[in-house]
Short mmCIF file of C-alpha atoms in Angstrom, two decimals:
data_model
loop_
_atom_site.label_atom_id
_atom_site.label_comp_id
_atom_site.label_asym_id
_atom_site.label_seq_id
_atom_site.Cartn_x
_atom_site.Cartn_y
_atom_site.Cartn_z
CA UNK M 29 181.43 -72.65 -0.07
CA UNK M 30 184.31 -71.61 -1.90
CA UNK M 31 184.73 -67.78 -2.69
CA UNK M 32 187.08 -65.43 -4.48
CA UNK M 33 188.70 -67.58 -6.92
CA UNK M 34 188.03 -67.08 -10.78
CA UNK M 35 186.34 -70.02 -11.56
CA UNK M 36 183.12 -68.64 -13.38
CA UNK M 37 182.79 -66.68 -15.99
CA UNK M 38 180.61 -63.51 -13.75
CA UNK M 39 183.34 -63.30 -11.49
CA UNK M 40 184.86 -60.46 -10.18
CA UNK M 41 188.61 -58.97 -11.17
CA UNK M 42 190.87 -60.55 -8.55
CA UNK M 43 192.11 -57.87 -6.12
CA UNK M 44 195.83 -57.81 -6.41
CA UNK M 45 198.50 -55.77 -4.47
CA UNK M 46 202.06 -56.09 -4.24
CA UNK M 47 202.77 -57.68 -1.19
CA UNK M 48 206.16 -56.23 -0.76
CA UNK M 49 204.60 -52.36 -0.99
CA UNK M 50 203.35 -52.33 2.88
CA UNK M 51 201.48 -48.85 3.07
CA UNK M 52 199.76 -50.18 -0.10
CA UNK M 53 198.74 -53.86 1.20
CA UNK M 54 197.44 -52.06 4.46
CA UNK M 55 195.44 -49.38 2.00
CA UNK M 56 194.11 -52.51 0.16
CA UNK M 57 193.06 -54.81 2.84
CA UNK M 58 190.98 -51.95 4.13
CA UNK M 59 189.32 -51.45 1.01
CA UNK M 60 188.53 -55.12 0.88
CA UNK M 61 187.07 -55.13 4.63
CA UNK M 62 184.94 -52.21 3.85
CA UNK M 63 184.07 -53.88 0.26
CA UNK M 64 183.60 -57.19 2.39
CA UNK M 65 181.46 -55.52 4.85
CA UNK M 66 179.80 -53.46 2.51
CA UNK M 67 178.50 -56.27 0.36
CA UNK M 68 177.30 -58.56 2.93
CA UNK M 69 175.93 -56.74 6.19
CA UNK M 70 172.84 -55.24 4.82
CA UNK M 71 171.82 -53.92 7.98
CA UNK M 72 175.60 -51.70 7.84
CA UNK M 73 175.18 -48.15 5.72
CA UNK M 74 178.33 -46.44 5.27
CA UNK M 75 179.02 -43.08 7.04
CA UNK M 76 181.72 -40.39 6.24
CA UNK M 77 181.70 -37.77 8.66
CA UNK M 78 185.48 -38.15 9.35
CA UNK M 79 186.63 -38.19 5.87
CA UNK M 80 184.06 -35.26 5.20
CA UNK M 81 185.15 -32.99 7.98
CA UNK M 82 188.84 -33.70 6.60
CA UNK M 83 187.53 -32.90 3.27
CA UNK M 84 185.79 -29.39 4.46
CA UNK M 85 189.05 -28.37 6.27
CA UNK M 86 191.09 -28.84 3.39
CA UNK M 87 188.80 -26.77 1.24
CA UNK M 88 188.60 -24.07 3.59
CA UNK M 89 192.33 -24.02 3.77
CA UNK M 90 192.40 -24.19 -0.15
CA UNK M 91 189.76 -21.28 -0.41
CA UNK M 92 192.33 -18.95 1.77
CA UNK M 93 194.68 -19.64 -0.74
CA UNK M 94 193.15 -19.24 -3.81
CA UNK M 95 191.79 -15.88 -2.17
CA UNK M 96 194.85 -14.58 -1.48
CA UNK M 97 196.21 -15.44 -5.35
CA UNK M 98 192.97 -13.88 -6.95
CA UNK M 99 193.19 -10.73 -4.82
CA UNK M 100 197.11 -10.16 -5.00
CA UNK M 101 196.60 -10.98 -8.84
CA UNK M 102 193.79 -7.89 -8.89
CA UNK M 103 195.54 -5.30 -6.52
CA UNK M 104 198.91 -6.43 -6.58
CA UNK M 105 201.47 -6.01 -3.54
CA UNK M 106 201.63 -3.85 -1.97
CA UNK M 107 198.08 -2.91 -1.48
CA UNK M 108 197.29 -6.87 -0.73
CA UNK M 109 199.79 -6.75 2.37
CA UNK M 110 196.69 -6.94 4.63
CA UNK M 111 195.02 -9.70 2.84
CA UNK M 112 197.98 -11.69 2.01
CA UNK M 113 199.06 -11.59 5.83
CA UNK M 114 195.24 -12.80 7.25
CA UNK M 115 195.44 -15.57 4.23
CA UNK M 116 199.17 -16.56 4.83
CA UNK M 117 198.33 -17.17 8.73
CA UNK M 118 194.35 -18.31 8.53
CA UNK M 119 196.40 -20.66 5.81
CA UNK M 120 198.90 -22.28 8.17
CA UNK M 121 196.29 -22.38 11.35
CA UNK M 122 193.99 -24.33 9.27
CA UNK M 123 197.22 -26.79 8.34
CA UNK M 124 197.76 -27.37 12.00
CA UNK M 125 194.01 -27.53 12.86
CA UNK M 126 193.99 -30.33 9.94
CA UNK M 127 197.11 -32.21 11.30
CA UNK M 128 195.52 -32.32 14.46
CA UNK M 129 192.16 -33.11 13.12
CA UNK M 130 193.47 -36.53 11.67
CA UNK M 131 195.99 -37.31 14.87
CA UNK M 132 193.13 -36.90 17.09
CA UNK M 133 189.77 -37.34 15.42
CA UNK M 134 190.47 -39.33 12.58
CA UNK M 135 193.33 -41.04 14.26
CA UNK M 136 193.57 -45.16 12.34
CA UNK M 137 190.05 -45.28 11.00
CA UNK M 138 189.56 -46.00 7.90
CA UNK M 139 185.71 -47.11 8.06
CA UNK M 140 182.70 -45.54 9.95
CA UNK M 141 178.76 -47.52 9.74
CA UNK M 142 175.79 -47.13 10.86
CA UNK M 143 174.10 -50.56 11.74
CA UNK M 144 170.37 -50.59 11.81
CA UNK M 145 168.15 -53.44 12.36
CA UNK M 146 165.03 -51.67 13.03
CA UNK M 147 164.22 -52.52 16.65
CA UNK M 148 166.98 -51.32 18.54
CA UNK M 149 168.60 -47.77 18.55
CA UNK M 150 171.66 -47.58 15.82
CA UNK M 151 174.65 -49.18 16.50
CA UNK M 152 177.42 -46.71 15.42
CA UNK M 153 180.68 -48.69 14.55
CA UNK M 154 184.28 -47.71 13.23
CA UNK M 155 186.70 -49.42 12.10
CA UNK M 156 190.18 -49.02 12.45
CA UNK M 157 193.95 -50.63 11.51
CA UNK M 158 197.18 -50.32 11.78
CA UNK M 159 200.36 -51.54 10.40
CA UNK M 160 204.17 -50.75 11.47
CA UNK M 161 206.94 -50.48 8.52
CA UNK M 162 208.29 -53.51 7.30
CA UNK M 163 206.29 -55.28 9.52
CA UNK M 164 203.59 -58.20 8.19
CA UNK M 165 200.99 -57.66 10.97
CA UNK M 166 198.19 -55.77 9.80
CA UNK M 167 196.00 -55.27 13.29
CA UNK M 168 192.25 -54.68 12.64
CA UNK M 169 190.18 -53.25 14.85
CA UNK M 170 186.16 -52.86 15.08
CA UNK M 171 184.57 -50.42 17.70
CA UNK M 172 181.05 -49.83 18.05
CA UNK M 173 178.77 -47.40 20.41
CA UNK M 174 175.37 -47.71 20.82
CA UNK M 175 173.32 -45.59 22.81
CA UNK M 176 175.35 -45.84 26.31
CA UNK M 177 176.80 -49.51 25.43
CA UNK M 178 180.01 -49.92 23.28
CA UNK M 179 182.05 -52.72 22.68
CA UNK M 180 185.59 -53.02 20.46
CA UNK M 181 187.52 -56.23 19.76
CA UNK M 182 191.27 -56.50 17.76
CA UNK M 183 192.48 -58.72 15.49
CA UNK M 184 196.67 -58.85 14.81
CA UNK M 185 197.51 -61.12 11.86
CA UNK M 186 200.16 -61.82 9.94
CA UNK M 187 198.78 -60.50 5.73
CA UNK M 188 199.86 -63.92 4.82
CA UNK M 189 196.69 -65.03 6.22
CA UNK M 190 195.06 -63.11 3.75
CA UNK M 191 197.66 -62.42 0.81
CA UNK M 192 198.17 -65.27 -1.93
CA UNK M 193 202.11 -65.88 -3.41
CA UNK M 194 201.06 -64.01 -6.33
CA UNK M 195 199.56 -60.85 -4.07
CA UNK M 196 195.62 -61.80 -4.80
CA UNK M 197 193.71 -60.80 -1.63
CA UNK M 198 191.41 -63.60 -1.01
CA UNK M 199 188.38 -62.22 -0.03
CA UNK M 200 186.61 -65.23 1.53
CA UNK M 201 189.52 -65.32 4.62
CA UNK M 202 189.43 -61.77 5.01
CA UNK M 203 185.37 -62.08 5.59
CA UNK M 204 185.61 -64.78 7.77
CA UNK M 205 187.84 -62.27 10.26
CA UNK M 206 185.87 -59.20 9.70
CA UNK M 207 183.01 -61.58 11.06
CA UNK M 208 184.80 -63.14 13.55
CA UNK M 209 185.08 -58.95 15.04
CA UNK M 210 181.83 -57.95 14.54
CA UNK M 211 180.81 -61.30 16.43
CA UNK M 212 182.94 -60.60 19.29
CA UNK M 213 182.44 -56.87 19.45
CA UNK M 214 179.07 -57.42 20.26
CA UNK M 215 179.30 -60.15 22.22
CA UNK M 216 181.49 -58.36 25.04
CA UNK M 217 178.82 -56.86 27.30
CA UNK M 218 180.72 -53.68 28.47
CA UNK D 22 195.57 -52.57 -22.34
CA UNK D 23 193.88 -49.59 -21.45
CA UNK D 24 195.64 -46.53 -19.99
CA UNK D 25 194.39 -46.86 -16.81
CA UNK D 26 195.06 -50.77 -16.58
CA UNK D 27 198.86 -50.40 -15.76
CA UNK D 28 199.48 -52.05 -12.25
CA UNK D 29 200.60 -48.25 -10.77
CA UNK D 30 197.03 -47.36 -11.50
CA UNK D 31 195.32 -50.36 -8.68
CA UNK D 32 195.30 -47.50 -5.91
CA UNK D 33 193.75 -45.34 -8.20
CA UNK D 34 191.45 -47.31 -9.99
CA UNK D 35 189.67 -48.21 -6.62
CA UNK D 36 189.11 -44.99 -4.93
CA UNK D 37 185.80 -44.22 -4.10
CA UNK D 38 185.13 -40.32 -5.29
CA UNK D 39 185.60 -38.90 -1.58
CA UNK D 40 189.15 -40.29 -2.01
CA UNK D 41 189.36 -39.15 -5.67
CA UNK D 42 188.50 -35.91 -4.42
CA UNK D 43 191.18 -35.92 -1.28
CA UNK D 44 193.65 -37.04 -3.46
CA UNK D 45 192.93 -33.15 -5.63
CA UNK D 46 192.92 -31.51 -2.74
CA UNK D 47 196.19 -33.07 -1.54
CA UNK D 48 197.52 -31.75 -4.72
CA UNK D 49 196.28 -28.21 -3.83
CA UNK D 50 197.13 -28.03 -0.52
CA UNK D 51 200.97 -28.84 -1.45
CA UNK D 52 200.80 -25.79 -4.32
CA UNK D 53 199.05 -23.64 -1.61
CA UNK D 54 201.37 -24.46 0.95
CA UNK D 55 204.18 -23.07 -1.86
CA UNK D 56 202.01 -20.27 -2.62
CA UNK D 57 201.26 -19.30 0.81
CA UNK D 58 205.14 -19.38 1.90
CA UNK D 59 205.86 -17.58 -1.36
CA UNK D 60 203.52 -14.47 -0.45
CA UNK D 61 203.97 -14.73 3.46
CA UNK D 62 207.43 -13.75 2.69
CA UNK D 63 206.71 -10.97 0.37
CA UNK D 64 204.61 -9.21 3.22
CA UNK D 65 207.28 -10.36 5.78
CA UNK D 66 210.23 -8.90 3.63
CA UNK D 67 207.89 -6.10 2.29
CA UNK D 68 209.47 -6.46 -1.16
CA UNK D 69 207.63 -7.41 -4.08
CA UNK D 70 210.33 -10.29 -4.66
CA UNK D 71 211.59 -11.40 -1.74
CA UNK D 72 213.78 -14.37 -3.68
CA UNK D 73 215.39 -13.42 -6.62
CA UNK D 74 217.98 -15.67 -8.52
CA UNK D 75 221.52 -14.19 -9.80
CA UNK D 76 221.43 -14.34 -13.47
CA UNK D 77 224.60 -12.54 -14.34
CA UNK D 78 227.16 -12.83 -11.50
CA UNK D 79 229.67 -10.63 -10.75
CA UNK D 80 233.19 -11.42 -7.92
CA UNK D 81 230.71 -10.95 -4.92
CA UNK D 82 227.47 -12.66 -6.22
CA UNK D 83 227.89 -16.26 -8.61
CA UNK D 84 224.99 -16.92 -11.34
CA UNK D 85 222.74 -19.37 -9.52
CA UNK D 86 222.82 -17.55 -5.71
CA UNK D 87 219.61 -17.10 -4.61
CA UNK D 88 219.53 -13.59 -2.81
CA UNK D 89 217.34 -12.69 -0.40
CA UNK D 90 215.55 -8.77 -0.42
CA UNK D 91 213.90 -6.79 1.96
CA UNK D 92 211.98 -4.21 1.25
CA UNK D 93 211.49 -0.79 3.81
CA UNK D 94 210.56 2.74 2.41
CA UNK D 95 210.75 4.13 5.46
CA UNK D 96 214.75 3.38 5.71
CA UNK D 97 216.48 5.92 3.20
CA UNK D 98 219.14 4.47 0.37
CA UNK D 99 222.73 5.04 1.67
CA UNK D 100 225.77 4.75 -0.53
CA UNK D 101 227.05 1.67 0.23
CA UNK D 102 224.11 -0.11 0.21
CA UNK D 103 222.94 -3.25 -2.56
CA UNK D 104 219.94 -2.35 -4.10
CA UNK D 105 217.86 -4.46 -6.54
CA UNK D 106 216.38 -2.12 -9.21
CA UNK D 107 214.56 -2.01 -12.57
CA UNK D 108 214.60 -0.05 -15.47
CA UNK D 109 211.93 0.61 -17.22
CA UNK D 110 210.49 -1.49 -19.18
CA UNK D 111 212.87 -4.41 -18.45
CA UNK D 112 211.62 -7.12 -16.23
CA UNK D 113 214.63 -8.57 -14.61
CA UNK D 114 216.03 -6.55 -11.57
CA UNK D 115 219.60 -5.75 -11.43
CA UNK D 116 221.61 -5.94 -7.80
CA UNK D 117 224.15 -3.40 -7.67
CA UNK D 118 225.63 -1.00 -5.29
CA UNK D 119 224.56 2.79 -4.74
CA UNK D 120 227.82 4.90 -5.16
CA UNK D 121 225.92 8.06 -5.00
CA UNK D 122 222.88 9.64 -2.77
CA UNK D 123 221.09 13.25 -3.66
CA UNK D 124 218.24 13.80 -1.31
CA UNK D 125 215.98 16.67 -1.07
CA UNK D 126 213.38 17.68 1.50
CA UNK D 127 210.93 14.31 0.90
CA UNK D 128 211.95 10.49 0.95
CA UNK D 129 210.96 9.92 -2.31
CA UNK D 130 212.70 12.80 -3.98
CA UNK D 131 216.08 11.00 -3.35
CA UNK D 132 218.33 10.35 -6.47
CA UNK D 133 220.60 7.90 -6.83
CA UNK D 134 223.37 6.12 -8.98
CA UNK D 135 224.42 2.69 -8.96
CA UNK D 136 227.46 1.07 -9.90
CA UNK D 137 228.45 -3.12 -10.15
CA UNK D 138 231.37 -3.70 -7.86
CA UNK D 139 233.39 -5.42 -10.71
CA UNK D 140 232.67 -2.60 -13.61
CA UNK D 141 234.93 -0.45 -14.03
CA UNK D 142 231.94 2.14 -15.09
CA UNK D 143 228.39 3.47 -13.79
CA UNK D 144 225.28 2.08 -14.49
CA UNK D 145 223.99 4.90 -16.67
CA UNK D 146 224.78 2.78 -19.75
CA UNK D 147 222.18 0.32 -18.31
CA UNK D 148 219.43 3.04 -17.66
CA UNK D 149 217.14 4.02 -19.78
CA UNK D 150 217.71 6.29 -22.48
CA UNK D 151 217.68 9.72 -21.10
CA UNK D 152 217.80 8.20 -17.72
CA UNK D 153 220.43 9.49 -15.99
CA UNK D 154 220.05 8.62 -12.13
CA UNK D 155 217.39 6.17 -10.47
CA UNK D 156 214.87 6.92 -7.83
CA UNK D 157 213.03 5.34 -4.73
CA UNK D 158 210.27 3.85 -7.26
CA UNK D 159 212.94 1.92 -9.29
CA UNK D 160 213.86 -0.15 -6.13
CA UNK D 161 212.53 -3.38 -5.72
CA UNK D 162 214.43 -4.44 -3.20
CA UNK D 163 217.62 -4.44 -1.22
CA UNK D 164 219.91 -6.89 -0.48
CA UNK D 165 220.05 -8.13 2.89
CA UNK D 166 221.45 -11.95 2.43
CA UNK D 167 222.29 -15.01 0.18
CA UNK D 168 222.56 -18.79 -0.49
CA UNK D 169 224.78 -19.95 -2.87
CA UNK D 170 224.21 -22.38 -5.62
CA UNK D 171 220.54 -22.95 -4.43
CA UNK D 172 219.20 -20.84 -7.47
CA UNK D 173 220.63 -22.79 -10.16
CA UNK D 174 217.36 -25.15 -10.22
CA UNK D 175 215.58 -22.26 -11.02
CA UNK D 176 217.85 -21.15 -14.10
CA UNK D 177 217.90 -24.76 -15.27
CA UNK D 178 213.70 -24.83 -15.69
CA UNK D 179 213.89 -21.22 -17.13
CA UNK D 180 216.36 -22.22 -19.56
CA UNK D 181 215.05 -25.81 -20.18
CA UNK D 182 210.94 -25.24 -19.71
CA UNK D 183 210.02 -28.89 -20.69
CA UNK D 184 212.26 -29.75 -18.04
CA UNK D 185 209.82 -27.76 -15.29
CA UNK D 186 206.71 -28.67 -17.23
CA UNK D 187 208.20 -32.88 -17.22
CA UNK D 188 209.57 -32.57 -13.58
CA UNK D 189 206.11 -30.51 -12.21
CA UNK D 190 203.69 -32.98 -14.30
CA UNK D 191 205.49 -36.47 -12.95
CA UNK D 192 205.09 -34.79 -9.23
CA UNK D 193 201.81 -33.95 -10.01
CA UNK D 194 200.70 -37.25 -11.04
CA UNK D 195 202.51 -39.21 -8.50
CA UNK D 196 200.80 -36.81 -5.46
CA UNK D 197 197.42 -37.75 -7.66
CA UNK D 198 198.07 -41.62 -7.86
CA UNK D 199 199.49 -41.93 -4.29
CA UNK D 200 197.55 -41.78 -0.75
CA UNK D 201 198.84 -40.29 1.97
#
């Protein structure tokens, strides 16, 4: 079964990148393993609680901010000096709570899943990559708890493997990896 | 081809709308971040504007230094001392030295007048009409230290504004178009 290449009318646009651009090819080829992963494992639904706590501490921090403008903008300085001081400092806490928040929490992932089948309690899995400057590894890595049980398995390969001359991501080898990890993952008994 | 077809657009194009909404709130977090520094310093320094830019310059202060003011009502005005003040009814401050000091009984009954260090006259033909000396509410700020040079960015996007609104938009949109 051949997959990915334009050869029918239906198909989909062809994802390119430019393969020279690495933060970009790494933010691509994890689009295309959650596309890949997302359009095939029907048992997988997509979660976001890391990218939505990141989300609610930026807005917080935003809030403080805009707080501080409206309010200075009604009673100007200096009868905001109180206001403007909490905002300034809850401001640059939050900052440093958010910096943190993505070292620690968020750290590499890029993709979070719940896998149900039904019969056994949810798998929880969450993927995660990595890949140095100037360097043509991309490492991919699936992790998955469930219950007490977890199990994680990498994958370092050069984005040759997945990245045409031209910079079209072929799908169809990228899939065949992303399975490969899921396969082994669950395979490990920990 | 469409607008959004251009090859600087594939990042873009295939954000899901968590990421469309990160990518805003990237965009707000680096104006808050200015804005926050901005009015951190104001209750740091006390003074209304802590940063001011030398329009005019004189032998001691070129036009483009940025100057930095403080701001303490509880420290009287000494002769001697660089003062940033404003007449009424004109915006821009003027930095210039106090030459001479009447105080009565309270702090804010002081009276003072100001002089540039290169004029060879007073300020009272800057004052406002009938205005003969300036008092504590005039002052905005005094002078307490400088950067050279740094200010002339500023003076640039006043005197050019589509330069500011060209420079601030292409930011903008690359901060918008661009993750992490």
């Amino acid at each position: 079964m051949v997959e990915g290449e334009n050869q029918d009318k239906g198909a989909p646009e062809p994802i390119k990148v430019v393969k020279w651009d690495g933060p970009t090819v790494k933010n691509t080829l994890d689009d295309c393993v959650k596309k890949v992963i997302n359009e095939n494992y029907s048992t997988w639904k997509e979660r976001h609680t890391l990218a939505d706590g990141r989300l609610f501490l930026s807005v917080i921090a935003v809030g403080f901010a805009a707080f501080a403008l409206v309010y200075d903008y009604l009673y100007p300085f200096p009868l905001s000096k109180m206001v403007l001081a909490t905002c300034s400092i809850s401001y640059f806490v939050l900052m440093f709570v958010l910096q943190i928040y993505q070292w620690y929490v968020e750290k590499t992932t890029f993709y979070q899943a719940a896998e149900n089948d039904g019969k056994n309690p949810a798998r929880y899995w969450r993927w995660s990559s990595e890949m140095k400057r100037y360097d043509d590894k991309y490492t991919l890595v699936a992790e998955y708890t469930q219950g007490s049980r977890w199990g994680s398995m990498k994958l370092v390969k050069s984005i040759a493997s997945y990245i045409t001359e031209d910079g079209e991501v072929l799908l169809s080898l990228l899939k065949k990896d992303v399975d490969y990890l899921r396969d082994q993952a669950t395979s490990k008994r920990e | 081809m469409g607008f959004l077809d251009y090859a600087i657009f594939d990042e873009i194009r295939r954000m899901n709308s968590r990421q469309v909404i990160y990518q805003f709130l990237n965009f707000a977090m680096i104006v808050s971040s200015a804005l926050m520094i901005w009015k951190g310093l104001m209750v740091v320094t006390g003074s209304e504007s802590p940063i001011v830019v030398v329009i005019s310059g004189s032998i001691a202060f070129h036009r483009g230094d940025l100057l930095m003011l403080t701001m303490d009502r509880d420290d009287p005005i000494r002769a001697g001392d660089l003062t940033a003040f404003k007449i009424e009814s004109r915006d821009i401050p003027i930095v210039h030295r106090v030459i001479k000091v009447h105080e009565k009984s309270g702090k804010d009954d002081s009276k003072f007048l100001t002089k540039g260090d290169d004029n060879m006259v007073d300020d009272r033909g800057l004052y406002a009409p009938g205005q003969h000396w300036l008092t504590p509410k005039d002052v905005v700020g005094r002078g307490k230290g400088f950067v050279p040079y740094v200010g002339m960015v500023t003076i640039l996007m006043n005197d050019y504004p589509m330069l500011t609104y060209t420079v601030l938009g292409l930011l903008g949109l690359f901060v918008l178009i661009h993750r992490d």
